Short mmCIF file of C-alpha atoms in Angstrom, two decimals:
data_model
loop_
_atom_site.label_atom_id
_atom_site.label_comp_id
_atom_site.label_asym_id
_atom_site.label_seq_id
_atom_site.Cartn_x
_atom_site.Cartn_y
_atom_site.Cartn_z
CA MET A 1 96.81 85.74 27.80
CA ALA A 2 95.69 83.25 30.44
CA ASN A 3 97.16 85.44 33.21
CA ARG A 4 95.40 88.50 31.79
CA GLU A 5 91.98 86.83 31.89
CA ARG A 6 92.62 85.26 35.28
CA ASN A 7 93.63 88.59 36.83
CA LYS A 8 90.67 90.35 35.25
CA LYS A 9 88.36 87.72 36.74
CA ILE A 10 89.93 88.19 40.19
CA LEU A 11 89.47 91.96 40.01
CA LEU A 12 85.85 91.63 38.87
CA GLU A 13 85.20 89.37 41.86
CA LEU A 14 86.92 91.83 44.21
CA VAL A 15 84.82 94.75 42.99
CA LYS A 16 81.63 92.78 43.73
CA GLN A 17 82.47 92.60 47.41
CA PRO A 18 80.20 94.95 49.44
CA ASP A 19 83.03 97.23 50.57
CA ASN A 20 84.38 97.58 47.03
CA SER A 21 81.09 97.73 45.10
CA ARG A 22 80.91 101.53 45.36
CA CYS A 23 83.51 104.15 44.55
CA ALA A 24 85.78 104.69 47.56
CA ASP A 25 85.45 108.47 47.19
CA CYS A 26 81.94 109.38 45.96
CA GLY A 27 79.85 106.23 46.34
CA GLU A 28 79.14 105.70 42.64
CA PRO A 29 77.98 102.07 42.21
CA GLU A 30 79.91 99.53 40.16
CA PRO A 31 83.31 101.29 39.92
CA ASP A 32 85.33 100.22 36.89
CA TRP A 33 88.71 101.69 37.86
CA ALA A 34 91.24 101.16 40.62
CA SER A 35 94.18 103.00 42.15
CA TYR A 36 96.95 100.45 42.47
CA LYS A 37 98.91 102.93 44.60
CA LEU A 38 96.20 103.10 47.27
CA GLY A 39 94.50 99.76 46.67
CA ILE A 40 91.02 101.24 46.15
CA PHE A 41 88.25 100.87 43.58
CA VAL A 42 86.92 104.14 42.11
CA CYS A 43 84.56 105.44 39.43
CA LEU A 44 85.63 106.99 36.14
CA ASN A 45 85.28 110.59 37.37
CA CYS A 46 87.25 110.03 40.55
CA SER A 47 89.88 108.03 38.66
CA GLY A 48 90.64 111.14 36.59
CA ILE A 49 91.27 113.12 39.78
CA HIS A 50 93.54 110.39 41.14
CA ARG A 51 95.46 110.35 37.86
CA SER A 52 96.03 114.11 38.13
CA LEU A 53 97.52 113.51 41.60
CA SER A 54 99.93 110.90 40.21
CA SER A 55 98.02 108.14 41.96
CA HIS A 56 98.40 105.40 39.36
CA VAL A 57 95.07 104.08 38.09
CA LYS A 58 93.99 101.35 35.71
CA SER A 59 90.72 100.13 34.24
CA ILE A 60 89.86 96.80 35.82
CA ARG A 61 88.26 95.66 32.55
CA LEU A 62 90.44 97.12 29.82
CA ASP A 63 94.00 97.38 31.17
CA PHE A 64 96.59 94.67 31.75
CA TRP A 65 97.24 93.89 35.42
CA GLU A 66 100.45 92.31 36.63
CA ASP A 67 100.18 89.58 39.26
CA LYS A 68 101.83 91.69 41.98
CA LEU A 69 99.33 94.53 41.47
CA VAL A 70 96.39 92.14 41.72
CA GLU A 71 97.83 90.76 44.94
CA PHE A 72 98.15 94.32 46.27
CA MET A 73 94.47 94.97 45.47
CA LYS A 74 93.49 91.71 47.18
CA SER A 75 95.34 92.66 50.38
CA ASN A 76 93.89 96.18 50.49
CA GLY A 77 90.51 97.45 49.23
CA ASN A 78 88.14 100.28 50.03
CA ALA A 79 87.37 99.38 53.64
CA ARG A 80 91.02 99.19 54.65
CA ALA A 81 91.83 102.51 52.95
CA GLN A 82 88.83 104.24 54.51
CA ALA A 83 89.83 102.98 57.97
CA GLN A 84 93.19 104.67 57.46
CA TYR A 85 92.39 107.82 55.50
CA GLU A 86 88.92 108.59 56.92
CA LYS A 87 89.65 107.71 60.53
CA ALA A 88 88.99 111.22 61.88
CA VAL A 89 86.57 112.91 59.44
CA PRO A 90 84.59 115.51 61.40
CA PRO A 91 80.83 114.79 61.30
CA TYR A 92 80.10 118.13 59.61
CA TYR A 93 82.67 117.69 56.82
CA TYR A 94 80.86 117.25 53.54
CA ARG A 95 81.47 113.91 51.87
CA PRO A 96 80.75 114.45 48.15
CA GLN A 97 78.28 112.26 46.30
CA ARG A 98 78.40 111.22 42.66
CA GLU A 99 76.11 114.12 41.63
CA ASP A 100 78.33 116.78 43.19
CA CYS A 101 80.55 119.24 41.34
CA ASN A 102 84.12 118.36 40.50
CA ILE A 103 85.89 120.60 43.03
CA LEU A 104 84.12 118.93 45.95
CA ARG A 105 85.32 115.55 44.73
CA GLU A 106 88.82 116.84 44.03
CA GLN A 107 89.29 118.52 47.39
CA TRP A 108 87.86 115.53 49.25
CA ILE A 109 90.36 113.27 47.49
CA ARG A 110 93.23 115.71 48.08
CA ALA A 111 92.26 116.15 51.73
CA LYS A 112 92.27 112.39 52.29
CA TYR A 113 95.24 111.10 50.38
CA GLU A 114 97.46 114.12 49.65
CA ARG A 115 97.09 116.31 52.74
CA LYS A 116 96.08 113.39 55.01
CA GLU A 117 93.70 115.57 56.99
CA PHE A 118 91.68 112.74 58.51
CA THR A 119 94.21 110.13 59.63
CA GLY A 120 94.17 111.48 63.17
CA GLU A 121 97.97 111.71 63.13
CA THR A 122 98.58 115.26 61.82
CA LYS A 123 97.64 118.84 62.59
CA TYR A 124 94.49 118.44 60.53
CA PRO A 125 91.62 119.07 60.23
CA PRO A 126 92.48 122.69 59.48
CA LEU A 127 91.97 125.42 62.07
CA PRO A 128 88.88 126.97 60.40
CA TYR A 129 86.97 123.82 61.34
CA THR A 130 88.24 123.50 64.90
CA THR A 131 88.59 127.07 66.19
CA GLY A 132 85.16 128.32 65.11
CA PHE A 133 86.61 131.43 63.50
CA TYR A 134 87.64 132.11 59.92
CA GLU A 135 88.24 135.22 57.85
CA GLY A 136 89.41 135.92 54.33
CA ILE A 137 88.72 137.55 50.99
CA LEU A 138 86.09 136.24 48.60
CA LEU A 139 84.93 137.66 45.29
CA LYS A 140 81.28 138.66 45.72
CA LYS A 141 78.73 139.58 43.06
CA GLY A 142 77.14 143.00 43.47
CA LYS A 143 73.50 143.06 44.55
CA ASP A 144 72.32 145.04 41.53
CA ASN A 145 75.04 144.28 38.96
CA THR A 146 77.08 141.40 37.58
CA GLN A 147 80.48 142.62 38.80
CA PHE A 148 82.39 140.46 41.31
CA LEU A 149 84.46 142.48 43.79
CA LYS A 150 86.79 141.45 46.62
CA ARG A 151 85.11 141.49 50.01
CA LYS A 152 86.31 140.48 53.44
CA PHE A 153 84.22 137.75 55.11
CA VAL A 154 84.36 136.78 58.78
CA LEU A 155 82.77 133.61 60.19
CA SER A 156 82.23 133.41 63.95
CA GLU A 157 80.96 130.20 65.50
CA ARG A 158 80.84 131.82 68.94
CA GLU A 159 78.38 134.45 67.72
CA PHE A 160 76.81 132.22 65.06
CA THR A 161 77.29 134.89 62.40
CA LEU A 162 78.80 135.39 58.97
CA SER A 163 79.75 139.01 58.22
CA TYR A 164 81.16 140.73 55.17
CA TYR A 165 82.71 144.14 54.66
CA ASN A 166 83.10 146.64 51.87
CA LYS A 167 86.85 146.26 51.46
CA GLU A 168 87.36 149.92 50.56
CA ASP A 169 86.36 151.07 54.04
CA GLU A 170 86.20 148.42 56.76
CA SER A 171 86.21 151.09 59.45
CA LYS A 172 82.46 151.58 58.96
CA GLY A 173 81.85 148.07 60.19
CA PRO A 174 80.37 145.11 58.35
CA LYS A 175 78.06 145.65 55.40
CA ALA A 176 75.93 142.76 56.65
CA VAL A 177 75.88 140.47 59.68
CA ILE A 178 74.15 137.24 58.75
CA SER A 179 72.73 134.82 61.31
CA ILE A 180 73.86 131.22 60.94
CA LYS A 181 70.35 130.18 62.01
CA ASP A 182 68.77 130.18 58.54
CA LEU A 183 71.90 130.11 56.40
CA ASN A 184 72.49 127.65 53.58
CA ALA A 185 75.49 127.21 51.27
CA THR A 186 75.56 125.24 48.04
CA PHE A 187 78.00 125.03 45.14
CA GLN A 188 76.63 126.53 41.90
CA PRO A 189 79.48 126.55 39.35
CA GLU A 190 77.31 126.59 36.22
CA LYS A 191 74.85 129.14 37.60
CA ILE A 192 77.58 131.54 38.80
CA GLY A 193 79.83 130.92 35.80
CA HIS A 194 82.91 129.94 37.81
CA PRO A 195 84.05 126.42 38.78
CA ASN A 196 84.43 127.55 42.41
CA GLY A 197 81.10 129.39 42.61
CA LEU A 198 79.27 129.17 45.96
CA GLN A 199 75.74 130.42 46.67
CA ILE A 200 75.00 131.54 50.24
CA THR A 201 71.31 131.94 51.10
CA TYR A 202 69.79 133.41 54.26
CA GLN A 203 66.70 135.16 55.59
CA ASP A 204 66.83 138.96 55.54
CA GLY A 205 63.64 140.09 57.23
CA ASP A 206 60.73 138.93 55.07
CA HIS A 207 62.96 138.13 52.10
CA THR A 208 65.27 135.33 51.09
CA ARG A 209 68.66 136.81 50.18
CA ASN A 210 71.31 135.25 47.96
CA LEU A 211 75.03 135.98 47.94
CA TYR A 212 77.13 134.66 45.05
CA VAL A 213 80.83 134.27 45.79
CA TYR A 214 83.90 132.43 44.60
CA HIS A 215 87.61 132.14 45.22
CA GLU A 216 90.24 131.42 42.59
CA ARG A 217 91.67 128.58 44.71
CA SER A 218 89.35 125.60 44.97
CA GLU A 219 90.91 124.50 48.28
CA GLU A 220 90.04 127.88 49.81
CA ILE A 221 86.37 127.90 48.73
CA VAL A 222 85.88 124.32 49.92
CA THR A 223 87.49 125.31 53.24
CA TRP A 224 84.95 128.14 53.50
CA TYR A 225 82.14 125.71 52.72
CA ASN A 226 83.18 123.26 55.41
CA ALA A 227 83.87 126.05 57.92
CA ILE A 228 80.30 127.24 57.36
CA ARG A 229 79.09 123.67 57.85
CA ALA A 230 81.10 123.44 61.10
CA ALA A 231 79.44 126.60 62.41
CA ARG A 232 76.00 125.40 61.30
CA TYR A 233 76.59 122.07 63.04
CA ALA A 234 77.54 123.84 66.27
CA TYR A 235 74.40 125.98 66.02
CA LEU A 236 72.15 122.95 65.43
CA LYS A 237 73.69 121.14 68.41
CA THR A 238 72.73 124.17 70.50
CA ALA A 239 69.26 124.61 69.01
CA TYR A 240 68.44 120.88 69.19
CA PRO A 241 70.45 119.56 72.16
CA THR A 242 68.79 116.13 72.07
CA GLY A 243 69.13 115.76 68.30
CA SER A 244 71.29 112.94 66.99
CA ASP A 245 73.84 113.37 64.21
CA GLU A 246 71.58 111.27 62.00
CA GLU A 247 68.86 113.91 62.44
CA LEU A 248 71.06 117.02 62.37
CA LEU A 249 73.57 116.34 59.58
CA PRO A 250 71.01 116.62 56.72
CA MET A 251 70.00 120.01 58.12
CA ILE A 252 73.48 121.59 57.99
CA THR A 253 73.40 122.51 54.30
CA ARG A 254 71.44 121.17 51.35
CA ASN A 255 71.30 121.28 47.59
CA TYR A 256 68.02 122.52 46.18
CA LEU A 257 65.72 119.86 44.77
CA LYS A 258 65.35 121.64 41.43
CA GLU A 259 66.07 125.03 39.83
CA GLY A 260 65.26 126.51 36.46
CA TYR A 261 63.24 128.93 34.39
CA MET A 262 59.46 128.69 33.99
CA GLU A 263 56.93 131.21 32.71
CA LYS A 264 54.46 132.46 35.31
CA THR A 265 51.10 134.23 35.00
CA GLY A 266 49.12 136.16 37.61
CA PRO A 267 46.32 135.09 39.97
CA MET A 268 43.55 135.61 37.38
CA GLN A 269 45.41 133.40 34.86
CA THR A 270 44.71 136.00 32.18
CA GLU A 271 47.77 138.15 32.85
CA SER A 272 50.73 137.98 30.49
CA PHE A 273 53.26 135.27 31.22
CA LYS A 274 56.70 136.36 32.40
CA ARG A 275 59.82 134.24 32.60
CA ARG A 276 61.02 133.67 36.17
CA TRP A 277 63.79 131.62 37.82
CA PHE A 278 62.39 129.07 40.30
CA ILE A 279 64.12 127.27 43.19
CA LEU A 280 62.46 124.42 45.08
CA ASP A 281 63.84 124.29 48.63
CA SER A 282 62.40 121.01 49.85
CA GLN A 283 63.70 121.37 53.41
CA ASN A 284 61.76 124.61 53.94
CA ARG A 285 58.92 123.46 51.64
CA LYS A 286 59.21 126.67 49.61
CA LEU A 287 59.05 127.30 45.88
CA LEU A 288 60.90 130.61 45.44
CA TYR A 289 60.83 132.65 42.24
CA PHE A 290 63.19 135.37 41.03
CA LYS A 291 63.33 137.67 38.03
CA GLY A 292 66.73 136.24 37.01
CA HIS A 293 68.91 133.32 38.04
CA LEU A 294 71.48 135.51 39.85
CA ASP A 295 69.08 137.85 41.62
CA ALA A 296 69.83 138.78 45.21
CA GLU A 297 66.20 138.73 46.42
CA GLU A 298 63.15 136.67 45.48
CA LEU A 299 59.98 138.16 43.99
CA GLY A 300 57.81 135.74 45.88
CA ALA A 301 57.55 132.37 47.61
CA ILE A 302 54.91 129.61 47.57
CA PHE A 303 54.55 127.18 50.45
CA ILE A 304 54.40 123.53 49.39
CA GLY A 305 52.22 121.55 51.80
CA THR A 306 50.73 118.07 51.51
CA GLU A 307 47.89 116.70 49.41
CA SER A 308 45.82 116.04 52.53
CA LYS A 309 46.00 119.80 53.25
CA GLY A 310 44.77 120.87 49.81
CA TYR A 311 48.04 121.08 47.84
CA SER A 312 48.39 119.40 44.44
CA VAL A 313 50.04 119.71 41.04
CA LYS A 314 49.03 118.48 37.58
CA GLU A 315 49.67 119.03 33.89
CA TRP A 316 47.75 122.03 32.58
CA VAL A 317 47.12 123.95 29.38
CA PRO A 318 45.75 127.45 30.10
CA LEU A 319 42.84 128.61 27.96
CA ASN A 320 43.23 132.38 27.66
CA ALA A 321 46.95 132.74 28.17
CA ARG A 322 48.86 135.70 26.75
CA GLY A 323 52.55 136.05 26.17
CA ASN A 324 53.60 132.48 26.87
CA LYS A 325 56.30 131.22 24.50
CA TRP A 326 56.48 127.79 26.15
CA LYS A 327 53.73 125.20 25.82
CA CYS A 328 54.30 122.56 28.53
CA GLY A 329 52.19 123.72 31.45
CA LEU A 330 51.46 122.70 35.00
CA MET A 331 49.07 123.94 37.68
CA LEU A 332 50.13 124.14 41.30
CA GLU A 333 47.11 124.35 43.57
CA THR A 334 47.21 125.61 47.16
CA PRO A 335 44.30 126.21 49.57
CA GLU A 336 44.46 129.94 48.67
CA ARG A 337 44.97 130.02 44.89
CA GLN A 338 46.06 128.27 41.72
CA PHE A 339 49.43 128.94 40.09
CA VAL A 340 50.00 128.23 36.40
CA PHE A 341 53.53 127.78 35.06
CA MET A 342 54.82 126.96 31.58
CA CYS A 343 57.96 124.91 30.89
CA GLU A 344 60.10 125.02 27.77
CA GLN A 345 60.39 121.24 27.35
CA GLU A 346 58.30 118.22 28.32
CA ARG A 347 61.30 116.93 30.28
CA ASP A 348 61.27 120.08 32.45
CA GLN A 349 57.55 119.69 32.97
CA ARG A 350 57.94 116.05 34.07
CA GLU A 351 60.80 116.91 36.43
CA TRP A 352 58.89 119.74 38.10
CA LEU A 353 55.83 117.52 38.53
CA GLU A 354 58.00 114.77 40.03
CA VAL A 355 59.88 116.92 42.55
CA LEU A 356 56.79 118.84 43.67
CA ARG A 357 54.93 115.58 44.26
CA LYS A 358 57.95 114.34 46.20
CA VAL A 359 57.57 117.27 48.62
CA PHE A 360 53.78 116.77 48.81
CA SER A 361 54.33 113.16 49.90
CA ARG A 362 56.53 114.09 52.87
CA PRO A 363 54.67 114.68 56.16
CA MET A 364 54.83 118.20 57.59
CA SER A 365 56.77 118.87 60.78
CA PRO A 366 55.70 121.33 63.51
CA GLN A 367 58.20 123.83 62.04
CA ASP A 368 56.55 123.43 58.62
CA TYR A 369 53.15 124.37 60.06
CA THR A 370 54.73 127.47 61.59
CA THR A 371 56.31 128.43 58.25
CA GLU A 372 52.97 127.94 56.47
CA ALA A 373 51.13 130.12 59.01
CA VAL A 374 53.75 132.89 58.79
CA MET A 375 53.61 132.94 54.98
CA LYS A 376 49.80 133.06 54.99
CA TYR A 377 49.87 135.94 57.50
CA LYS A 378 52.32 137.94 55.38
CA ARG A 379 50.08 137.62 52.34
#
């Protein structure tokens, strides 16, 4: 019993050390688990992935630890493992955070410890990241229906394009050739209804276009994701030759600040409310709205400026509203007009208010002023 408590105390002291105080794989603070095969401290979610890979894990608080295992943990730790297994991670490779979906965590862990892609001693990282060219079959949702069909995709870093073909007749050339310039990719498993679901967004003329794809193999879809990031990184290095990695890496791909349904009325605020799917893209300072959550094109977009430029948001209860089923309202005010939205729950209302104010508080860049002017001109 004395050994048990002594070893538990040693482990709890080890996990307080700066290098061990966050999960070795996703950065979750205060990890409660450890892999005694690798000598690392991990969070509950990542420990489950390690267990599935036969990397023996224990709770540092609840399980019994033999003396030799505690000594192994003392002589290793997160920093030592990261120096070995993350020695050659490409700058564009996405390192999952604690909020990310499970397949990103799983493939990151497999890439590090199972496939040993980043030790600098093997053939890895895989060719799609280093050659600038990748092609394969993905299941793509139809533009006007819910059916997912196999389509050939080709990624070219040299041309900075992503193309896809109608598989039935590739001789006619690609169905679409998408510029890497404005492309974004983000995992959307719940939205798409598949654990490997990926949303690809790009500018198609005046519209924002969404592609929804997946692959049955999680390793393949994560490879596609990081190949896209590699091509985007190469483009950004060309477009911003003096930009540092610290500046460019957040621009490669991004998750949207918030998504969800709200009810929307028209400019007179007397029109009937209609339910719409909203996406807040904080990087482009745009609030996009769609008829449904898997629509290919947006119905409209609202630029989100700063408070000093006449943009604001507040709680609001419309007076002469018609058709609204939801009662938690907010008003988004721009220099041109007022937008009234209704949320289903107070929590949704609070979250929308919080994220919109977060964008308002961020200074506008020269590119933001250009985007604002273009959107005003199109209206």
